[in-house]
Structure formats: structure tokens, C-alpha cells
Short mmCIF file of C-alpha atoms in Angstrom, two decimals:
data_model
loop_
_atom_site.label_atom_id
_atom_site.label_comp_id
_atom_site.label_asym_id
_atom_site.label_seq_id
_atom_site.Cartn_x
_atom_site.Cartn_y
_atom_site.Cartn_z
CA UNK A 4 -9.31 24.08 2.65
CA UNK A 5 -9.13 20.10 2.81
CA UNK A 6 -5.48 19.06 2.69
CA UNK A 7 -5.00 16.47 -0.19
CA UNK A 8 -4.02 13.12 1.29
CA UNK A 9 -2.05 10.58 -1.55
CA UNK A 10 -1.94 6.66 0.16
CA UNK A 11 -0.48 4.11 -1.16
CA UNK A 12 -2.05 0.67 -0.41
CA UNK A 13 0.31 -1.94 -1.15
CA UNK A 14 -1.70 -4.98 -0.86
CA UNK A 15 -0.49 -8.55 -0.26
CA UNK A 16 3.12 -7.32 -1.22
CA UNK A 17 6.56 -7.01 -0.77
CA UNK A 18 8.89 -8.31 1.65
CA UNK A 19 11.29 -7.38 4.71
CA UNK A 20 14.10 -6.37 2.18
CA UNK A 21 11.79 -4.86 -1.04
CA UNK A 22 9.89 -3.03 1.85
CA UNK A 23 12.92 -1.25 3.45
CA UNK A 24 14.07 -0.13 -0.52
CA UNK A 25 10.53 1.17 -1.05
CA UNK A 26 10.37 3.25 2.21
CA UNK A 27 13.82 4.24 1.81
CA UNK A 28 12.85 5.41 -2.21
CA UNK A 29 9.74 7.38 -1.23
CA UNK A 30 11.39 9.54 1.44
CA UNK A 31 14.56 10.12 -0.72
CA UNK A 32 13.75 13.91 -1.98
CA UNK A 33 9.83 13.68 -1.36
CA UNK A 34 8.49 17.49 -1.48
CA UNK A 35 5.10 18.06 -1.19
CA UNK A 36 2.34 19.62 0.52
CA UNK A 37 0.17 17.17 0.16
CA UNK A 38 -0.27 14.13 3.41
CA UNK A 39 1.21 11.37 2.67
CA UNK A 40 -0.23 7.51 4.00
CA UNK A 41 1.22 4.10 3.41
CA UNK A 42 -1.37 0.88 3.99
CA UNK A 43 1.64 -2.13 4.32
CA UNK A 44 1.13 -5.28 4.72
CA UNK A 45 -0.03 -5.76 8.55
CA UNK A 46 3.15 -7.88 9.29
CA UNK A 47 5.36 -5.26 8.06
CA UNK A 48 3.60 -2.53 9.72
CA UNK A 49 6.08 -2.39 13.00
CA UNK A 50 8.80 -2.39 10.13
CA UNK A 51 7.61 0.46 8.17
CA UNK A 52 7.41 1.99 11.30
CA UNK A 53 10.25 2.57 12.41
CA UNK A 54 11.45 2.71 8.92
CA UNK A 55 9.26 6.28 8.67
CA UNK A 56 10.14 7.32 12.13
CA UNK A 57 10.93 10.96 11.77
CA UNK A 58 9.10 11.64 8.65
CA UNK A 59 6.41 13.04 7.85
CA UNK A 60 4.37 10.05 6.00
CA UNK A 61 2.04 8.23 8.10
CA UNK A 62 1.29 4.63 7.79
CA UNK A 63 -1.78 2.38 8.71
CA UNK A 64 -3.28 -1.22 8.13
CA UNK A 65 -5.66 -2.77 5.46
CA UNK A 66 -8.27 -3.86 7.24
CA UNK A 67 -9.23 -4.01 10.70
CA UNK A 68 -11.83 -6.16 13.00
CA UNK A 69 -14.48 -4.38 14.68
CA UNK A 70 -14.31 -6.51 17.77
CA UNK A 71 -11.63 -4.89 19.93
CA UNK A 72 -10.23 -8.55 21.38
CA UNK A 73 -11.46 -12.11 21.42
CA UNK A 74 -11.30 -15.46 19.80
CA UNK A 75 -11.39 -14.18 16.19
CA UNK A 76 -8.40 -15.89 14.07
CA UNK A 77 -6.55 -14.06 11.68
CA UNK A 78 -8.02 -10.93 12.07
CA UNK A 79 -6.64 -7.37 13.44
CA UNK A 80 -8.30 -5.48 16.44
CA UNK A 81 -8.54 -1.49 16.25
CA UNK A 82 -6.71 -1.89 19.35
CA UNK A 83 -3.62 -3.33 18.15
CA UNK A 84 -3.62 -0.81 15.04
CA UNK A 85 -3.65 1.51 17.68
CA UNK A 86 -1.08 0.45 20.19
CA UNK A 87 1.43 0.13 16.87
CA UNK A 88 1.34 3.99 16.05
CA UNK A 89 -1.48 4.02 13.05
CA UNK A 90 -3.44 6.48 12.20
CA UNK A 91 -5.61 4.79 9.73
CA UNK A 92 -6.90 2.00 8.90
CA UNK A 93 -8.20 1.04 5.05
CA UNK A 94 -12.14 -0.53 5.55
CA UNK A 95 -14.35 -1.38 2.66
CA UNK A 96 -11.80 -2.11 -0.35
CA UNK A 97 -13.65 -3.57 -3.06
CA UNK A 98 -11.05 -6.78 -2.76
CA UNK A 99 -12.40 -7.10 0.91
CA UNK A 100 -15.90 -7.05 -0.60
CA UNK A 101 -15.73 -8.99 -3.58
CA UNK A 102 -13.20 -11.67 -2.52
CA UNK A 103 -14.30 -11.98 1.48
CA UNK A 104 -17.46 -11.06 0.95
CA UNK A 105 -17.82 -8.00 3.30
CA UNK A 106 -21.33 -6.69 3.58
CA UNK A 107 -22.07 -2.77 3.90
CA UNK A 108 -22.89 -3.71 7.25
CA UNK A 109 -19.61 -5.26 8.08
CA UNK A 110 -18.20 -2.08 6.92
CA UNK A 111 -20.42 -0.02 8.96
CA UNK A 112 -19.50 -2.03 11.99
CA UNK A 113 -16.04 -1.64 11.56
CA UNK A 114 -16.24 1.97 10.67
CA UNK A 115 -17.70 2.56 13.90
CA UNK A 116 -15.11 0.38 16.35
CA UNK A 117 -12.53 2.31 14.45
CA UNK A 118 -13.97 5.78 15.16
CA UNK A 119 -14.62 5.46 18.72
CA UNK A 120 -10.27 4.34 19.36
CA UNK A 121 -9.66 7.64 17.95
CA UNK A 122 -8.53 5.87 14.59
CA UNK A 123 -9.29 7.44 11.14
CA UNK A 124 -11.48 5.00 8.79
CA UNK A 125 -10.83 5.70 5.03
CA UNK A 126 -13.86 3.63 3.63
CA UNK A 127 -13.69 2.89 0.33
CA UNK A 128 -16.82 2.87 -2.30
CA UNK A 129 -17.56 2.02 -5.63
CA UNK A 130 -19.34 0.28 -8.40
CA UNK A 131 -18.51 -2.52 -11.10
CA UNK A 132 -18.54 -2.38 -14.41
CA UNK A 133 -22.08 -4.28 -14.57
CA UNK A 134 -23.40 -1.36 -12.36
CA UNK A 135 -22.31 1.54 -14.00
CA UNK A 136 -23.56 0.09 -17.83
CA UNK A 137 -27.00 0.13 -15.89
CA UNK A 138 -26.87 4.00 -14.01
CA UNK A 139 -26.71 2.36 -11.11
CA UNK A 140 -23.05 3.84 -9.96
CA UNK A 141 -24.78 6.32 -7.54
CA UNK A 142 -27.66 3.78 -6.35
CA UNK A 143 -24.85 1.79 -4.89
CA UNK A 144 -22.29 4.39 -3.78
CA UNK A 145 -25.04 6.15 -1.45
CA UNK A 146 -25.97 2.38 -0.30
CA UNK A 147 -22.41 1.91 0.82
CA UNK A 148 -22.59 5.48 2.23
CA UNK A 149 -25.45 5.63 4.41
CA UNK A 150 -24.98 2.59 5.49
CA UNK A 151 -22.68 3.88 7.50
CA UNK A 152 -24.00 7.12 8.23
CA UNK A 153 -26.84 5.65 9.65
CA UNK A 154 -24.54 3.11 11.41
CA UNK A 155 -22.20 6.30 13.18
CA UNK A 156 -24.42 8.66 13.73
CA UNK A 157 -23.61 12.51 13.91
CA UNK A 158 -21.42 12.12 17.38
CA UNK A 159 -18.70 9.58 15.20
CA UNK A 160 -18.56 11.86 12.24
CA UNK A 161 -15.72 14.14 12.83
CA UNK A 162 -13.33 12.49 10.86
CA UNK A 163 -12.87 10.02 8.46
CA UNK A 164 -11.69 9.69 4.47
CA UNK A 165 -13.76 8.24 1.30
CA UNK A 166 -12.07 6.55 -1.25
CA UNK A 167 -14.20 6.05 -4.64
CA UNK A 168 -12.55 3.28 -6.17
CA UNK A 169 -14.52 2.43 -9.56
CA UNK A 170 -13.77 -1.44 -9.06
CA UNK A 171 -14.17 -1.60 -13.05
CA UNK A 172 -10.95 0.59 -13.20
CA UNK A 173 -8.94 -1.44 -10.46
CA UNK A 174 -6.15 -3.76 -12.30
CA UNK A 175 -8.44 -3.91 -15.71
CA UNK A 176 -6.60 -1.19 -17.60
CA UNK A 177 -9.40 1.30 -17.41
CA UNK A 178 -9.77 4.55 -15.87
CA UNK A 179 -12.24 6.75 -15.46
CA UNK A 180 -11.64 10.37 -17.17
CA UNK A 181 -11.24 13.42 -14.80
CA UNK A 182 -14.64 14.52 -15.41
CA UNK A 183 -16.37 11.06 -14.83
CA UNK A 184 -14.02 11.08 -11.65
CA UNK A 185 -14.97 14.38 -10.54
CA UNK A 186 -19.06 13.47 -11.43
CA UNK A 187 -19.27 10.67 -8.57
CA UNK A 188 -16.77 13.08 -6.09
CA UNK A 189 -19.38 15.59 -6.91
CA UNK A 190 -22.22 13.82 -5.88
CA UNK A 191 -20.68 11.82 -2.88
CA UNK A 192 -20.31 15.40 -1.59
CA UNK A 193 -23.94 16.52 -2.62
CA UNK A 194 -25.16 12.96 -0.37
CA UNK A 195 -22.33 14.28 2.59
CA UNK A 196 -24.31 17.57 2.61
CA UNK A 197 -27.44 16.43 3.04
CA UNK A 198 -26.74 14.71 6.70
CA UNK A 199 -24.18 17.68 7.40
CA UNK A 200 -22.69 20.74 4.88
CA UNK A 201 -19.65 21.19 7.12
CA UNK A 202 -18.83 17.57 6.96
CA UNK A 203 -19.47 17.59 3.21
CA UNK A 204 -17.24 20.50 3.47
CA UNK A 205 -14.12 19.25 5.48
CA UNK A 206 -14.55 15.11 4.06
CA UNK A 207 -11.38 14.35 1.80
CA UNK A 208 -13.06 12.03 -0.77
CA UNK A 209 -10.13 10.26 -2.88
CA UNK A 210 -10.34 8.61 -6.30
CA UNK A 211 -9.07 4.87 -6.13
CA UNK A 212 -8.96 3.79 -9.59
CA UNK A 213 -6.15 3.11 -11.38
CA UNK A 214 -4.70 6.45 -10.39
CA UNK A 215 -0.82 6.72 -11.98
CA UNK A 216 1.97 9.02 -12.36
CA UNK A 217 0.87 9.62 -15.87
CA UNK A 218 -2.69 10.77 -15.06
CA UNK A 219 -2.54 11.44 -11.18
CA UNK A 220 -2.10 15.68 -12.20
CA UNK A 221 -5.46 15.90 -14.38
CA UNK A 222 -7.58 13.67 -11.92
CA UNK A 223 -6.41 15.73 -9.15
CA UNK A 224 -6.85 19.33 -10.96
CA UNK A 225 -10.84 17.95 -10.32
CA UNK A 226 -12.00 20.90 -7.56
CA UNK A 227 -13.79 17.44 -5.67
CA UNK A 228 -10.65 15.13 -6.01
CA UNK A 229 -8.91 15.53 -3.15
CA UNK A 230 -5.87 13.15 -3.88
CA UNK A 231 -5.36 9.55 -4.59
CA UNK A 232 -5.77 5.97 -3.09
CA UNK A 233 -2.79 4.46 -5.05
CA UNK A 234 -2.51 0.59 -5.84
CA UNK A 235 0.19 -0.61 -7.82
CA UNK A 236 1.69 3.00 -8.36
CA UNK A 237 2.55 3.17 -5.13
CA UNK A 238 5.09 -0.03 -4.88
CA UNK A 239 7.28 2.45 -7.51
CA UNK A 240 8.51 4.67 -5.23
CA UNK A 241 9.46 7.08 -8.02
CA UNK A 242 5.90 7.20 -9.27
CA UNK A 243 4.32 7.25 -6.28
CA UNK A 244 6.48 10.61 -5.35
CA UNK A 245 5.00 12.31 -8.82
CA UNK A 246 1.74 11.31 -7.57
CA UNK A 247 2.49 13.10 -4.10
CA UNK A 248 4.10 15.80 -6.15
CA UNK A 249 1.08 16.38 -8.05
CA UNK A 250 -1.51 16.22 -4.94
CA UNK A 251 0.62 18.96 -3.48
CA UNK A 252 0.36 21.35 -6.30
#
């Protein structure tokens, strides 16, 4: 049985005090069977921390290099996610595509560095609007895909989360109905199984679109959902507890 997993990636948000009220909110009463995973801002990562220490909710960063140390401005080595206590580490998010123009093959690289510092990738996938109006939604998820299975081989495989994020559902309003949402999980599953059925097996594979409080219970009653990459939900620490709530059902 795969363990849902809810996380809550909270962008380019919040600050020391609206942080510590957040953290503070989500652990207040939080019940649920499901694992639990913040993505803060990296600056507020040693923060949430030690805000979290005791708990059961893990936390990790938004994006990671995947050069381990070096002249590279700006950017965050697997290492240093490491040495701070994460567990994973968001690669892939449409935003890092779209706006910073990550290629599958950035993703793939960094993927890879994460995987071999014993860090836990959750890449994210998905297609626009443009794609999906021409069938093309699975043409460019298994692109994105084996990309990096090709990239990892069998031997870096072990572990790692998918997030299908439609980006035409991200911050437009629109979200895709359980069924349409459990259509791609289904298939994402199908393309795991043909490198691997135990992997396709034991892979969480999350739906990143627009999930809420209102709708997280019917997405997540999909047999191939297997819990939530939460956006703006998750800065509303009582939502983002009926979305754990739900996962752990």
C-alpha cells in the first residue's frame, strides 16, 4: 500500500512572522494518516525547521542545483538541502519551466544529483492548456518522464514522488475533474510499469492542480491519486489540514 503524501509548496511566500503562524496553525490538532511535506521558501527552511522539530511533518526546498558546490550564484546544492535536515526537494515545477526555462534535461540532471545524496526528488509533470486541446497531454508527460528514466537508470530508482500538475489548472481557476485526474495518474503508472511493475507499484504519483479543501476528498477517492501537491491551499493552514484530513482517509 503507497502511503498518501499531502505537500504544501508555498512558493515565493510568507515571512519570518506569517511563517511561524502557519507552522504553528498546521500542527494545532493535525490527525491524519496521511505524510505530511512542507516546500518553504529556502531562506526560511532552517526556520521551519526547528519550528516542526518534534512533529511528524517533514519539510524540503523548491528547487535544487545539480552541481553539489561551485561558483553557481543563487542557486542551492543537494548538499546543503541535505546538511539542513530535508528530505525532499521539489524539481521540475511548471513555474521553474515556464518562467526559468528548465529543460527536461535540466530536470533529469538534477533528479539524478538529488538521488545519489540520499534525497527524495518529487518531479513534477504536466501539460498546458494548448497541449491538452491537441491530445498531446500524454506525448509530453512521458517526454518529461523518460527523460529522466533514461537519465537515472534502474540503480537510482528506488525512490522518488511524481507530481502531475496540469499547468492549465495552476492559478487559472480550472481543475481537472477526478476522472480526468485519475486518466493521466492512470497512465503515468501504465509508462512506470513498463521500465519496472514494482516501481509502478510503490511510485506515489500526486495531482498538482488546483487541489483545495473543497475538492481535495473526490480527487483523492481516485484509486491512482495518491494525495496532493498543494499551492495556495496550503498557506491556509486550516485548509491545508482538511486536505491532510482527507489524504488520510
Amino acid at each position: 500500500m503507497r502511503q498518501p503524501l499531502v505537500a504544501g509548496n508555498w512558493k515565493m511566500n510568507g515571512s519570518s512572522d506569517s511563517i511561524r503562524k502557519l507552522v504553528d496553525g498546521i500542527l494545532s490538532g493535525l490527525e491524519t494518516k496521511a505524510e505530511v511535506l512542507v516546500f518553504p521558501p529556502s531562506v526560511y527552511v532552517q526556520q521551519v525547521r526547528d519550528l516542526l522539530k518534534g512533529s511528524a511533518v517533514k519539510f524540503g526546498v523548491q528547487n535544487a542545483s545539480d552541481k553539489l558546490s561551485g561558483a553557481y550564484t543563487g542557486e542551492i546544492s543537494p548538499l546543503m538541502a541535505k546538511d539542513l535536515g530535508c528530505e525532499y526537494v521539489l524539481i521540475g515545477h511548471s513555474e521553474r519551466r515556464s518562467l526559468y526555462g528548465e529543460t527536461d534535461a535540466d530536470v533529469a540532471a538534477k533528479f539524478c544529483a538529488l538521488v545519489d545524496q540520499g534525497l527524495v526528488p518529487v518531479l513534477c509533470v504536466g501539460e498546458t492548456l494548448s497541449e491538452r486541446e491537441a491530445g498531446d497531454t500524454m506525448k509530453v508527460v512521458a517526454h518529461q518522464i523518460n527523460t529522466v528514466l533514461r537519465a537515472a537508470g534502474p540503480e537510482r530508482l528506488a525512490n522518488y514522488v511524481i507530481a502531475y500538475e496540469p499547468v492549465w489548472a495552476i492559478g487559472t481557476g480550472l481543475t481537472a475533474t477526478p476522472e480526468q485526474a485519475q486518466e493521466v495518474h492512470a497512465e503515468i503508472r501504465a509508462l512506470l510499469a513498463e521500465n519496472d511493475p514494482s516501481m509502478a507499484d510503490r511510485t506515489r504519483v500526486l495531482y498538482g492542480g488546483s487541489m483545495k479543501a473543497d475538492n481535495a476528498a473526490e480527487l483523492m477517492s481516485q484509486p491512482d491519486v495518491d494525495g496532493g501537491l498543494i499551492g495556495g491551499a496550503s498557506l491556509v493552514a486550516a485548509d491545508f489540514k482538511v486536505i491532510c484530513h482527507a489524504a488520510g482517509q
